[in-house]
Short mmCIF file of C-alpha atoms and ligand atoms in Angstrom, two decimals:
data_model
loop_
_atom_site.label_atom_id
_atom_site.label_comp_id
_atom_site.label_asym_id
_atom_site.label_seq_id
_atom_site.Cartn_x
_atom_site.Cartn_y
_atom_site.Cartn_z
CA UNK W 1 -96.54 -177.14 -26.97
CA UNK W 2 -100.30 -178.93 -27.72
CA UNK W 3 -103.24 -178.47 -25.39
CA UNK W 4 -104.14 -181.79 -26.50
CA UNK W 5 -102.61 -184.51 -28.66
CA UNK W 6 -104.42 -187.09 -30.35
CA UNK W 7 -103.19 -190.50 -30.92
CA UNK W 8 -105.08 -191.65 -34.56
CA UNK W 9 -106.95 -190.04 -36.83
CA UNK W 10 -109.68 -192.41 -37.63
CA UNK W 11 -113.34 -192.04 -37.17
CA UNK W 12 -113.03 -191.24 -33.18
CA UNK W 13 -110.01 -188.82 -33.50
CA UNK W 14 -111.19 -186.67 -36.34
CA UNK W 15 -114.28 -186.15 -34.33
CA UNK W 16 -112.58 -185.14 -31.19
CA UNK W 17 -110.20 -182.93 -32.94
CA UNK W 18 -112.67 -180.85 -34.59
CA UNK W 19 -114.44 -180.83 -31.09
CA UNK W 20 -111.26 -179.17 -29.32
CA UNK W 21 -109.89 -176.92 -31.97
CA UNK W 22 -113.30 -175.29 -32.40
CA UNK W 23 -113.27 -174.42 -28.71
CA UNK W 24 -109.74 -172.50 -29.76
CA UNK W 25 -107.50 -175.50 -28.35
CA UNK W 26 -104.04 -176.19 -29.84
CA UNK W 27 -104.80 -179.66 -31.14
CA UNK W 28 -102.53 -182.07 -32.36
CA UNK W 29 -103.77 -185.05 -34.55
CA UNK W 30 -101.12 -187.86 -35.36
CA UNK W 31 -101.43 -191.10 -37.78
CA UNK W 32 -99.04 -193.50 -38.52
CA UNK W 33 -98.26 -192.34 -41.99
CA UNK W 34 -97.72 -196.07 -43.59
CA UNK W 35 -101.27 -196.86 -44.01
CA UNK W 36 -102.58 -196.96 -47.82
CA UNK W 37 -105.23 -200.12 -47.79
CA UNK W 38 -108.85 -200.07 -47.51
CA UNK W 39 -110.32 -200.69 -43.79
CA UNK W 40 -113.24 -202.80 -43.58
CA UNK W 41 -116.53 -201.42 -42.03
CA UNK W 42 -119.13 -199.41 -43.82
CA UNK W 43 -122.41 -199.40 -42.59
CA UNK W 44 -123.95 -197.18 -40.92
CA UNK W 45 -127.33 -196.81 -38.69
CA UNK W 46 -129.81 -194.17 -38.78
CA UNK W 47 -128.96 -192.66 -35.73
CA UNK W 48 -125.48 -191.28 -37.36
CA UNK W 49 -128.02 -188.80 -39.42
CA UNK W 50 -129.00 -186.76 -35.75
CA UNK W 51 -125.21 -187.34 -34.46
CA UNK W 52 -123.89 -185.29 -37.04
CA UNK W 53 -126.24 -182.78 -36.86
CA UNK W 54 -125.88 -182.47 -32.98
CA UNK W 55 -122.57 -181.50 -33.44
CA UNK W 56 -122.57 -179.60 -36.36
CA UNK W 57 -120.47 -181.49 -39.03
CA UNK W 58 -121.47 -181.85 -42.57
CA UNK W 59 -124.37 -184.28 -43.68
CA UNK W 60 -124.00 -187.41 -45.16
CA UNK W 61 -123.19 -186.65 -49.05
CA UNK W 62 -125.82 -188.81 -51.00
CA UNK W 63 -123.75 -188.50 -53.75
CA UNK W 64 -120.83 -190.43 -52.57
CA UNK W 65 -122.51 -192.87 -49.56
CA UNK W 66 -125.63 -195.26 -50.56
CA UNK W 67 -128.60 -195.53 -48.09
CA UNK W 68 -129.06 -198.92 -46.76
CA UNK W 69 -132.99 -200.64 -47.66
CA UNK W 70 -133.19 -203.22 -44.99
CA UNK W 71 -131.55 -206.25 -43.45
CA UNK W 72 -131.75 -209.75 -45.14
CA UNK W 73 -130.75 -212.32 -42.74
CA UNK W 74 -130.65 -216.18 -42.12
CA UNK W 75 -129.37 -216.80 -39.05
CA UNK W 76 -129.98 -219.86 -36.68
CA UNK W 77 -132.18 -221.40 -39.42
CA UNK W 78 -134.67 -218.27 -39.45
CA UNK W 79 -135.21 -215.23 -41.77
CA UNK W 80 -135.30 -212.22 -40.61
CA UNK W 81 -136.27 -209.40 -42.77
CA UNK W 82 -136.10 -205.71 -41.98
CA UNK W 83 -137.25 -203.16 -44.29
CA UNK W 84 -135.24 -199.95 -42.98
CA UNK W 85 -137.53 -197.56 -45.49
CA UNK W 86 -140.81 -198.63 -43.43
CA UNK W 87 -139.32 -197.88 -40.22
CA UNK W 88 -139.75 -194.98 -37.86
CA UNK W 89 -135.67 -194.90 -37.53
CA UNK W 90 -135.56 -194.56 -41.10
CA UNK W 91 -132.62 -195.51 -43.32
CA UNK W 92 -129.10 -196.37 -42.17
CA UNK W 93 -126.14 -195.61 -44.86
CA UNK W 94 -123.59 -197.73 -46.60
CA UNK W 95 -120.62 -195.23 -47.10
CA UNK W 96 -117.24 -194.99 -49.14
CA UNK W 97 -115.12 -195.09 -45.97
CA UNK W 98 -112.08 -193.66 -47.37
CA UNK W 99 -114.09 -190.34 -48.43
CA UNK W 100 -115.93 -190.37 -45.39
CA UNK W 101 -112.92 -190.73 -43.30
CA UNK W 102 -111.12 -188.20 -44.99
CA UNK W 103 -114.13 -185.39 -44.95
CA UNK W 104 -113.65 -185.82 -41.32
CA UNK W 105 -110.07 -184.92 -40.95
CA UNK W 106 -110.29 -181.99 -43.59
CA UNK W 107 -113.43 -181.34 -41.53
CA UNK W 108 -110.44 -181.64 -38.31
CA UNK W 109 -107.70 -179.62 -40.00
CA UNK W 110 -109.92 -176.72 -40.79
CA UNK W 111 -111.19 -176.01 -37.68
CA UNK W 112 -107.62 -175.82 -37.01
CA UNK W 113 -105.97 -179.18 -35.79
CA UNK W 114 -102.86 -179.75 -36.94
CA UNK W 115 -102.27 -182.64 -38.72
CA UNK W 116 -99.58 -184.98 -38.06
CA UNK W 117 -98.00 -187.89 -39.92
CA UNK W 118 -95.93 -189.99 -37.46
CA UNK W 119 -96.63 -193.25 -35.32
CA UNK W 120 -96.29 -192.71 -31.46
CA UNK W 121 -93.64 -194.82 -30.21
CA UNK W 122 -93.14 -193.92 -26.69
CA UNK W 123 -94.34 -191.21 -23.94
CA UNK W 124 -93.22 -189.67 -20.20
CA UNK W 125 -95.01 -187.54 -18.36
CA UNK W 126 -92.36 -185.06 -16.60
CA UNK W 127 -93.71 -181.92 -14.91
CA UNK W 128 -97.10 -182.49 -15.91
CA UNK W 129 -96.24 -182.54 -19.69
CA UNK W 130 -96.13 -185.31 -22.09
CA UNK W 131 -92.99 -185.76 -24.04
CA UNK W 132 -94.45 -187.93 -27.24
CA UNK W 133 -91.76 -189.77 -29.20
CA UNK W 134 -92.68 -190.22 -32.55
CA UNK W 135 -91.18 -192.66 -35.27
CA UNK W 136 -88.30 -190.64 -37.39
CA UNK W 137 -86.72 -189.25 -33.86
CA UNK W 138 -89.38 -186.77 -33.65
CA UNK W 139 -91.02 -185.98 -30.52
CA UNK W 140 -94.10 -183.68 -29.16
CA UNK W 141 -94.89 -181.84 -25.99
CA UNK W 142 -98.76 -181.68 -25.21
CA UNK W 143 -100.57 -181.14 -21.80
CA UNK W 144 -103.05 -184.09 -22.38
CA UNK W 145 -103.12 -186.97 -24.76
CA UNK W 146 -105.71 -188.57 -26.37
CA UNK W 147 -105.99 -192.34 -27.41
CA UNK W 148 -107.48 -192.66 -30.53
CA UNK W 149 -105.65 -195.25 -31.98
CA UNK W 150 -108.50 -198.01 -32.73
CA UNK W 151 -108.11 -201.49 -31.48
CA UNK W 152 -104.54 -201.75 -30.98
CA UNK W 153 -104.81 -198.51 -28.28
CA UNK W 154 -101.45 -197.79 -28.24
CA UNK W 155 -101.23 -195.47 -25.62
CA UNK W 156 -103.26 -197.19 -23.11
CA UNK W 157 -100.85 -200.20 -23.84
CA UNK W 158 -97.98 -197.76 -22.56
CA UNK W 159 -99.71 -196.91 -19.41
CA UNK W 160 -100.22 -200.56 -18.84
CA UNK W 161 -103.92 -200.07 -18.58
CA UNK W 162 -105.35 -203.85 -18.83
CA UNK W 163 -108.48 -205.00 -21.77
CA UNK W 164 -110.73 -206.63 -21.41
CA UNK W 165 -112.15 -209.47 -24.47
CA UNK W 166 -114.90 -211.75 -25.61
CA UNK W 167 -113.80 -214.85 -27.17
CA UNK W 168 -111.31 -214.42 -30.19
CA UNK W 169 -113.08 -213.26 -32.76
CA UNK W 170 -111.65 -213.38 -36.98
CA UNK W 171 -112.85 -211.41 -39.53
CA UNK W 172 -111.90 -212.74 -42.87
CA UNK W 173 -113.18 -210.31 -45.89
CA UNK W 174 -112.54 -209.40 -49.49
CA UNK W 175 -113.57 -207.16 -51.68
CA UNK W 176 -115.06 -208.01 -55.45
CA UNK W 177 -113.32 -206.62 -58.39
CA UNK W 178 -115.27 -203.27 -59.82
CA UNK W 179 -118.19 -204.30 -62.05
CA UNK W 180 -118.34 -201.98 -64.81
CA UNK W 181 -121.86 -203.03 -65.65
CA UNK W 182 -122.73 -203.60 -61.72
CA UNK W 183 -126.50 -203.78 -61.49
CA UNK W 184 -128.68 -200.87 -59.73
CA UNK W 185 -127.54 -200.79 -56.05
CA UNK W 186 -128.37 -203.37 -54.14
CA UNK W 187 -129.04 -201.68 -50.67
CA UNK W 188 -129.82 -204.61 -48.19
CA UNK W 189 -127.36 -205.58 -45.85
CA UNK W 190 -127.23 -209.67 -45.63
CA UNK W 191 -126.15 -211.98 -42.98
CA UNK W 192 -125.94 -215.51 -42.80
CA UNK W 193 -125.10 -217.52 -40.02
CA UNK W 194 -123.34 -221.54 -40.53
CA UNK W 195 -122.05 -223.89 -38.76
CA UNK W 196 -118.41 -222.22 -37.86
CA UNK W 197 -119.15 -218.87 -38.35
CA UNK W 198 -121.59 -216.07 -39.66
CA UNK W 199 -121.31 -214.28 -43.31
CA UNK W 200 -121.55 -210.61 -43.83
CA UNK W 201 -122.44 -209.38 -47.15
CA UNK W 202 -123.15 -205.80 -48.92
CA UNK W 203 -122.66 -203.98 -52.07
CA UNK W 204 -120.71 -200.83 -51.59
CA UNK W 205 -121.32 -197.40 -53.08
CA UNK W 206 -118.54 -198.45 -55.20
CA UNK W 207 -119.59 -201.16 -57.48
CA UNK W 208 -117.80 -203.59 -55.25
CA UNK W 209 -119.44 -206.22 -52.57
CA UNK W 210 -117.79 -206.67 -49.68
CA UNK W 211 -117.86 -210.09 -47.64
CA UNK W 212 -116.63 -211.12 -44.70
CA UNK W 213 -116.77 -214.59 -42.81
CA UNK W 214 -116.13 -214.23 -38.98
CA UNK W 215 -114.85 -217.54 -37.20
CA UNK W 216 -112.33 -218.63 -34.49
CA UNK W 217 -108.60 -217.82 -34.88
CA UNK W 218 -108.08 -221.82 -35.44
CA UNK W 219 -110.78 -222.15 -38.34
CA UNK W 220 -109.01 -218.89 -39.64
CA UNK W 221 -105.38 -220.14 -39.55
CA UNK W 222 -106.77 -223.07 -41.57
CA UNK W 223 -108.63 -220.71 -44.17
CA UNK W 224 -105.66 -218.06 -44.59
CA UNK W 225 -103.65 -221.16 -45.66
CA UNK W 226 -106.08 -222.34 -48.35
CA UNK W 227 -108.20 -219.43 -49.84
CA UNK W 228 -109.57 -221.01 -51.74
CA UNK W 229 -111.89 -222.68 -48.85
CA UNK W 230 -113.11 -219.06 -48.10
CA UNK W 231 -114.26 -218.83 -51.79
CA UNK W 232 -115.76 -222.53 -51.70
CA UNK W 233 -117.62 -221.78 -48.23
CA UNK W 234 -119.26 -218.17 -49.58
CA UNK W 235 -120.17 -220.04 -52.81
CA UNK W 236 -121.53 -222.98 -50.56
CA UNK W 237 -123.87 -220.50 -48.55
CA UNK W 238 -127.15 -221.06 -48.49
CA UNK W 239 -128.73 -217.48 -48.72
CA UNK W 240 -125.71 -214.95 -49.39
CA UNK W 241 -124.67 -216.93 -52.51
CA UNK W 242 -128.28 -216.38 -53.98
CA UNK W 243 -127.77 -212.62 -53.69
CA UNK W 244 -124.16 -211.92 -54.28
CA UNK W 245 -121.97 -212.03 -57.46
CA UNK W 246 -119.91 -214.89 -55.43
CA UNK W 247 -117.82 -215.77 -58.53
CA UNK W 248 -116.17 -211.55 -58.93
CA UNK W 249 -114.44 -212.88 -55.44
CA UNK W 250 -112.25 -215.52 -56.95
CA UNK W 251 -109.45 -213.58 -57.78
CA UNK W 252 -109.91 -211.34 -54.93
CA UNK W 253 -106.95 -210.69 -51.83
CA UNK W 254 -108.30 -212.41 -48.30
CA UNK W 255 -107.56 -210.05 -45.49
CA UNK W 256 -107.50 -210.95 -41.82
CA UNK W 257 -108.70 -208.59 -38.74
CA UNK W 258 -109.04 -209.26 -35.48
CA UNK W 259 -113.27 -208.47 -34.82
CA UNK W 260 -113.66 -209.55 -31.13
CA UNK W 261 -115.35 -206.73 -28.90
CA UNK W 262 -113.36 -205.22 -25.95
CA UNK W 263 -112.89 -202.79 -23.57
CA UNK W 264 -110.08 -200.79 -21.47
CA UNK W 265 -110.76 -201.41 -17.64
CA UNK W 266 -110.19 -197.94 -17.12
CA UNK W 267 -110.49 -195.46 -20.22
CA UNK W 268 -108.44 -192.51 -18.68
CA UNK W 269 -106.18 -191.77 -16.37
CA UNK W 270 -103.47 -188.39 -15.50
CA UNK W 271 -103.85 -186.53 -18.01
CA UNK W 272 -104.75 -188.71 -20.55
CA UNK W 273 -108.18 -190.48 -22.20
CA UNK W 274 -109.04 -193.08 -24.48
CA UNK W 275 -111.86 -193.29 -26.84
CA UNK W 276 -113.37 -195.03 -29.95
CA UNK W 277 -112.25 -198.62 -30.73
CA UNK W 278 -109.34 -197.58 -28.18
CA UNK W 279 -111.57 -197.31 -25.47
CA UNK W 280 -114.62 -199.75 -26.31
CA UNK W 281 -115.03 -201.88 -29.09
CA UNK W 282 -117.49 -203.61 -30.97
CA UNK W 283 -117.88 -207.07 -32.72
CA UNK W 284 -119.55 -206.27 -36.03
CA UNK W 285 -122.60 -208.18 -35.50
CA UNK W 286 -123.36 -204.82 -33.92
CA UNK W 287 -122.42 -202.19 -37.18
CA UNK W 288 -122.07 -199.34 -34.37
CA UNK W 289 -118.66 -199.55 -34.65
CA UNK W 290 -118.36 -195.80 -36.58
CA UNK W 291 -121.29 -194.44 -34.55
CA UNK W 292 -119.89 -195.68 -31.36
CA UNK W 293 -116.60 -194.33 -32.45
CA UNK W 294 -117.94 -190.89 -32.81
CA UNK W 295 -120.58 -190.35 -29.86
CA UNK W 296 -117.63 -191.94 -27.52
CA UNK W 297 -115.69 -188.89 -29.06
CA UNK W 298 -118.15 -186.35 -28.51
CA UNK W 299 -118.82 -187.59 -24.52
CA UNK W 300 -115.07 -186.99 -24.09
CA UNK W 301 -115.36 -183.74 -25.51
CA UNK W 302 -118.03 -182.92 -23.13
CA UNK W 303 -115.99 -184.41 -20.23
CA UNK W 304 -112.72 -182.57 -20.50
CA UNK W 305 -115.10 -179.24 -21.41
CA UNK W 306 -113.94 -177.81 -18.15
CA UNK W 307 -111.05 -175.33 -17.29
CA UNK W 308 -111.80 -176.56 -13.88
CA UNK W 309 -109.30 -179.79 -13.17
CA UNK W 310 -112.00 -180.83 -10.08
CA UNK W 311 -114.98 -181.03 -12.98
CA UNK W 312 -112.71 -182.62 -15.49
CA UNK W 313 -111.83 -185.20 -13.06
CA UNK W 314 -115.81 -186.08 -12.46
CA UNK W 315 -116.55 -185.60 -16.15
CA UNK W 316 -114.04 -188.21 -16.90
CA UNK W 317 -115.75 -190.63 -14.39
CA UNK W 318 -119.28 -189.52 -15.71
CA UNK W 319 -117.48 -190.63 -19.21
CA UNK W 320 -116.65 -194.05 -17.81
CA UNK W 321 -119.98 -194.81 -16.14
CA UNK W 322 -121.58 -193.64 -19.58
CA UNK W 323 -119.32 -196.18 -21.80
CA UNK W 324 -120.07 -198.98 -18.70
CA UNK W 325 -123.78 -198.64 -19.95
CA UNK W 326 -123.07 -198.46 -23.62
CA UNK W 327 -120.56 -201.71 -23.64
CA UNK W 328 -123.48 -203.37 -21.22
CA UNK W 329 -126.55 -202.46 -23.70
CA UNK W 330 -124.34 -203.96 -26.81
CA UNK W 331 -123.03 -207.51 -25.07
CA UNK W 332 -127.23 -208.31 -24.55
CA UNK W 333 -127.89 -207.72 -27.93
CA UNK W 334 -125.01 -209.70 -29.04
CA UNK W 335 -124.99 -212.42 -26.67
CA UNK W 336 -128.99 -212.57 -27.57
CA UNK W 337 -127.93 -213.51 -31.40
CA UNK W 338 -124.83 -216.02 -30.40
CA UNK W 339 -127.12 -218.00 -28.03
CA UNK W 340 -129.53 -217.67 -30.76
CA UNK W 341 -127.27 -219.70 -32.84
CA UNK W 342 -125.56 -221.93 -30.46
CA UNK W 343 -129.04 -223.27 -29.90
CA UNK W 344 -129.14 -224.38 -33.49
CA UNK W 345 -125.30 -225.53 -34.30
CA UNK W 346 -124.20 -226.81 -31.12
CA UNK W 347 -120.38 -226.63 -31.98
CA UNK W 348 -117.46 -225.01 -30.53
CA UNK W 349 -117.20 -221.83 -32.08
CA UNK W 350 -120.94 -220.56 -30.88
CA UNK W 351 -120.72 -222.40 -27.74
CA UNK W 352 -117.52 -220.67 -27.09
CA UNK W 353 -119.13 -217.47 -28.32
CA UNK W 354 -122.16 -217.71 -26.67
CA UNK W 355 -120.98 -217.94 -22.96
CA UNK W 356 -122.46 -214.85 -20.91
CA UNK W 357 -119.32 -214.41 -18.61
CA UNK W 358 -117.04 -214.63 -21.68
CA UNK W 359 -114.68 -211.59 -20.65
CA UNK W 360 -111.27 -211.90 -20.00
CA UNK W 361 -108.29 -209.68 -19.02
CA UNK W 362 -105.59 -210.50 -21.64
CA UNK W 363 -102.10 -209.44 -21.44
CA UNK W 364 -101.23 -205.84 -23.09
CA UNK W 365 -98.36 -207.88 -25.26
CA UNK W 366 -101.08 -209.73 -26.79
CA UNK W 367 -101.14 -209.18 -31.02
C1 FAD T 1 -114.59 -206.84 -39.73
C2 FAD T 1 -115.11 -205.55 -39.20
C3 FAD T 1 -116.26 -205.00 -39.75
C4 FAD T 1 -116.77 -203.80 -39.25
N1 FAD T 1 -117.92 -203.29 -39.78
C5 FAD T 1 -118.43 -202.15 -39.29
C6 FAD T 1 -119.62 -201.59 -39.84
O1 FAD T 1 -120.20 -202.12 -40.79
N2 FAD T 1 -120.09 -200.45 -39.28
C7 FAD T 1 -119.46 -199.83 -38.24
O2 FAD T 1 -119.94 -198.79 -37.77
N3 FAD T 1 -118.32 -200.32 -37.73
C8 FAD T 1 -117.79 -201.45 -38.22
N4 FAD T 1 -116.63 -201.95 -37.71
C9 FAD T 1 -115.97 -201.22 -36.61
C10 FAD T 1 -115.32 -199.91 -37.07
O3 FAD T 1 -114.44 -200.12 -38.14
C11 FAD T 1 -114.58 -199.29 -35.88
O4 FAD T 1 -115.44 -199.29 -34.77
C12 FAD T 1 -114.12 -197.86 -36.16
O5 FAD T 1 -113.14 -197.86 -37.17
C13 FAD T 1 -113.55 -197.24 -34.89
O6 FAD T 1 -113.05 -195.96 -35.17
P1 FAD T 1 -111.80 -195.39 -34.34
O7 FAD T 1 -111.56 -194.02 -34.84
O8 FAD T 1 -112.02 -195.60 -32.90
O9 FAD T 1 -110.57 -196.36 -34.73
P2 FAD T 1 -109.91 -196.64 -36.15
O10 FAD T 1 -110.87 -196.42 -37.25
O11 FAD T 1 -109.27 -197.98 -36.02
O12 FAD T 1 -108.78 -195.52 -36.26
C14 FAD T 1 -107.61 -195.57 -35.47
C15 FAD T 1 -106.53 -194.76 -36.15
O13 FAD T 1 -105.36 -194.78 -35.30
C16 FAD T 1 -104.21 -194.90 -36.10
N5 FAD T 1 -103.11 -195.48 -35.31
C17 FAD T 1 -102.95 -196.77 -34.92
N6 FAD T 1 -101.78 -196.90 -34.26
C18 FAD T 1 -101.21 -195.68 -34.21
C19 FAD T 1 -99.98 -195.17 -33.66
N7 FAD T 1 -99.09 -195.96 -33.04
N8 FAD T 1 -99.70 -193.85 -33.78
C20 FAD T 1 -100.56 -193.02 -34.43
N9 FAD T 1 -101.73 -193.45 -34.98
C21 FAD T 1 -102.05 -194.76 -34.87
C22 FAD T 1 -104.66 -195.81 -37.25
O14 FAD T 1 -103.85 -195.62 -38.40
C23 FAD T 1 -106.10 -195.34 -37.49
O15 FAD T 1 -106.20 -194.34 -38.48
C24 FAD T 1 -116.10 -203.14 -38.19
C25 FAD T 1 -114.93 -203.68 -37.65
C26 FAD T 1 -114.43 -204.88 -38.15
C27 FAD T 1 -113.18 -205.46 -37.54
#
């Protein structure tokens, strides 16, 4: 029997694992096992620097993640430039996400979570304990559950808890093939903004550049077809293609990921809580996704931090009012730089992006 299991062991669930097991909790952390691929998202602000410190994980290793220089962008027809070294905030980082990921979990399984290989596939709740089927017929008893699981917040899903969206949102990326000779590395983080869409760029502390053009699910569908239009469209930018090794992408895989922001209506409920992607998401314009990910972690940790059931129960609504704010501070900022844009382009995709009152409650079957 688990104090606490935790539904995915990404960014968010790590964190919260380490949290609970170091207060002498029998923690459970479980991940689908059939994931191999690289996930997309890698940079990092400032602020992650103090968040780690505050609760007492290891440093960034500056001999694995990059720091980022500064922000090169074009967007709506201006350039913006931001020189992160000259700033008070100081340098963000562009990390390796796979080690970075995985120095959380050890980080996890040594202050004793257990680590778990197995996708949750159903749950009941039957005098006041969860019975947890897992893929392979296997199934786990816990007194409170976690949802961790990213974007697709499985368990939340199960409890029928409703999401809420912006607009559908595509992210289409690739990765270069490794340079051997890869010049010195190139630390600025570049953005680009066209007609249908807005370019991400960045070299990783890998040798490899990652892009990634977000558009509309339509323009997407049309692009997955023939990828050879996402190669012709990043070669056809005006700024990005100036600054990247465009040609290393020809021979590269397109993936697909679904980038829109969203948000659970209501982030716990008995016995259970939700947090990271699974409780409030970001669209990338934002790069908090990480940071997010892990300060949403560390509020729940402070929320269930109560033996008392009556202070749990507040902490969890102190939780919810705290991600209301959050998720209201990051649609401003992004609806600043879509209406930013829409005033330039005038076409569907950033009108349809740039509409204030652009949430909607989607059904739970929804991919
Ligand atoms: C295109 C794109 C670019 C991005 N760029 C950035 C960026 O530059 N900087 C940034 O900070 N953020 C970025 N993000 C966001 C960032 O990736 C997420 O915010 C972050 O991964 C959230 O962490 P998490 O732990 O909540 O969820 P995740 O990292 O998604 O982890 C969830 C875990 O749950 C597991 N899981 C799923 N289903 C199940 C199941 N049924 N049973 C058990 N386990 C399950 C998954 O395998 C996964 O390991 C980007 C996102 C996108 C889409």
């Amino acid at each position: 029997m688990y104090d606490v299991a935790i539904m995915g062991a990404g960014p968010a669930g790590s964190t919260v694992a380490t949290l609970l097991a170091r207060q002498g909790l029998n923690v459970l952390l479980a991940d689908r096992p059939d994931f191999t691929g690289d996930k997309v998202g890698e940079s990092l602000p400032s602020a992650i620097d103090r968040l780690l410190w505050t609760l007492n994980f290891h440093p960034i290793d500056q001999s694995v993640h990059a720091p980022i220089s500064g922000t090169d962008s074009y967007w709506a027809g201006d350039r913006i430039q931001r020189d992160y070294f000259a700033t008070a905030g100081g340098s963000g980082w562009r990390i390796n996400r796979t080690a970075f990921e995985q120095q959380l979990l050890m980080q996890a399984i040594e202050s004793g979570a257990q680590h778990f290989q197995g996708r949750l596939e159903n749950a009941r709740l039957s005098n006041h304990i969860w019975q947890l089927q897992m893929d392979g017929g296997r199934s786990v008893n816990s007194r409170f559950v976690i949802d961790a699981s990213g974007r697709s917040a499985v368990f939340a899903r199960k409890m029928t808890v409703a999401r809420i969206k912006s607009p559908p949102l595509v992210a289409l990326w690739a990765l270069s093939s490794l340079q051997p000779k890869a010049p010195s590395i190139h630390g600025q983080t570049l953005i680009e903004s066209q007609e249908n869409g807005w370019w991400y760029a960045a070299q990783l502390p890998n040798r490899r550049w990652l892009a990634i053009f977000h558009t509309n699910p339509e323009q997407a569908k049309i692009i997955r077809r023939h990828p050879s239009l996402w190669h012709q469209m990043l070669a056809s930018t005006k700024w990005i293609s100036r600054r990247t090794p465009w040609p290393d992408f020809v021979s590269s895989e397109l993936h697909a990921h679904d980038a829109r922001g969203s948000y659970l209506v209501q982030p716990y409920g008995h016995q259970w809580a939700a947090c990271g992607d699974s409780a409030l998401s970001f669209d990338p314009i934002s790069s908090q996704g990480i940071f997010n990910a892990m300060a949403s972690a560390h509020m729940l940790f402070k929320a269930l931090h109560s033996d008392n059931q009556h202070d749990q129960h507040s902490g969890l609504q102190q939780y919810h009012l705290k991600l209301n704010s959050v998720a209201g501070i990051y649609q401003q900022r992004r609806n600043w730089f879509y209406q930013q844009a829409n005033r330039v382009y005038q076409t569907r995709f950033w009108a349809e992006q740039a509409v204030v009152r652009c949430l909607e409650t989607v059904a739970e079957d929804e991919p």
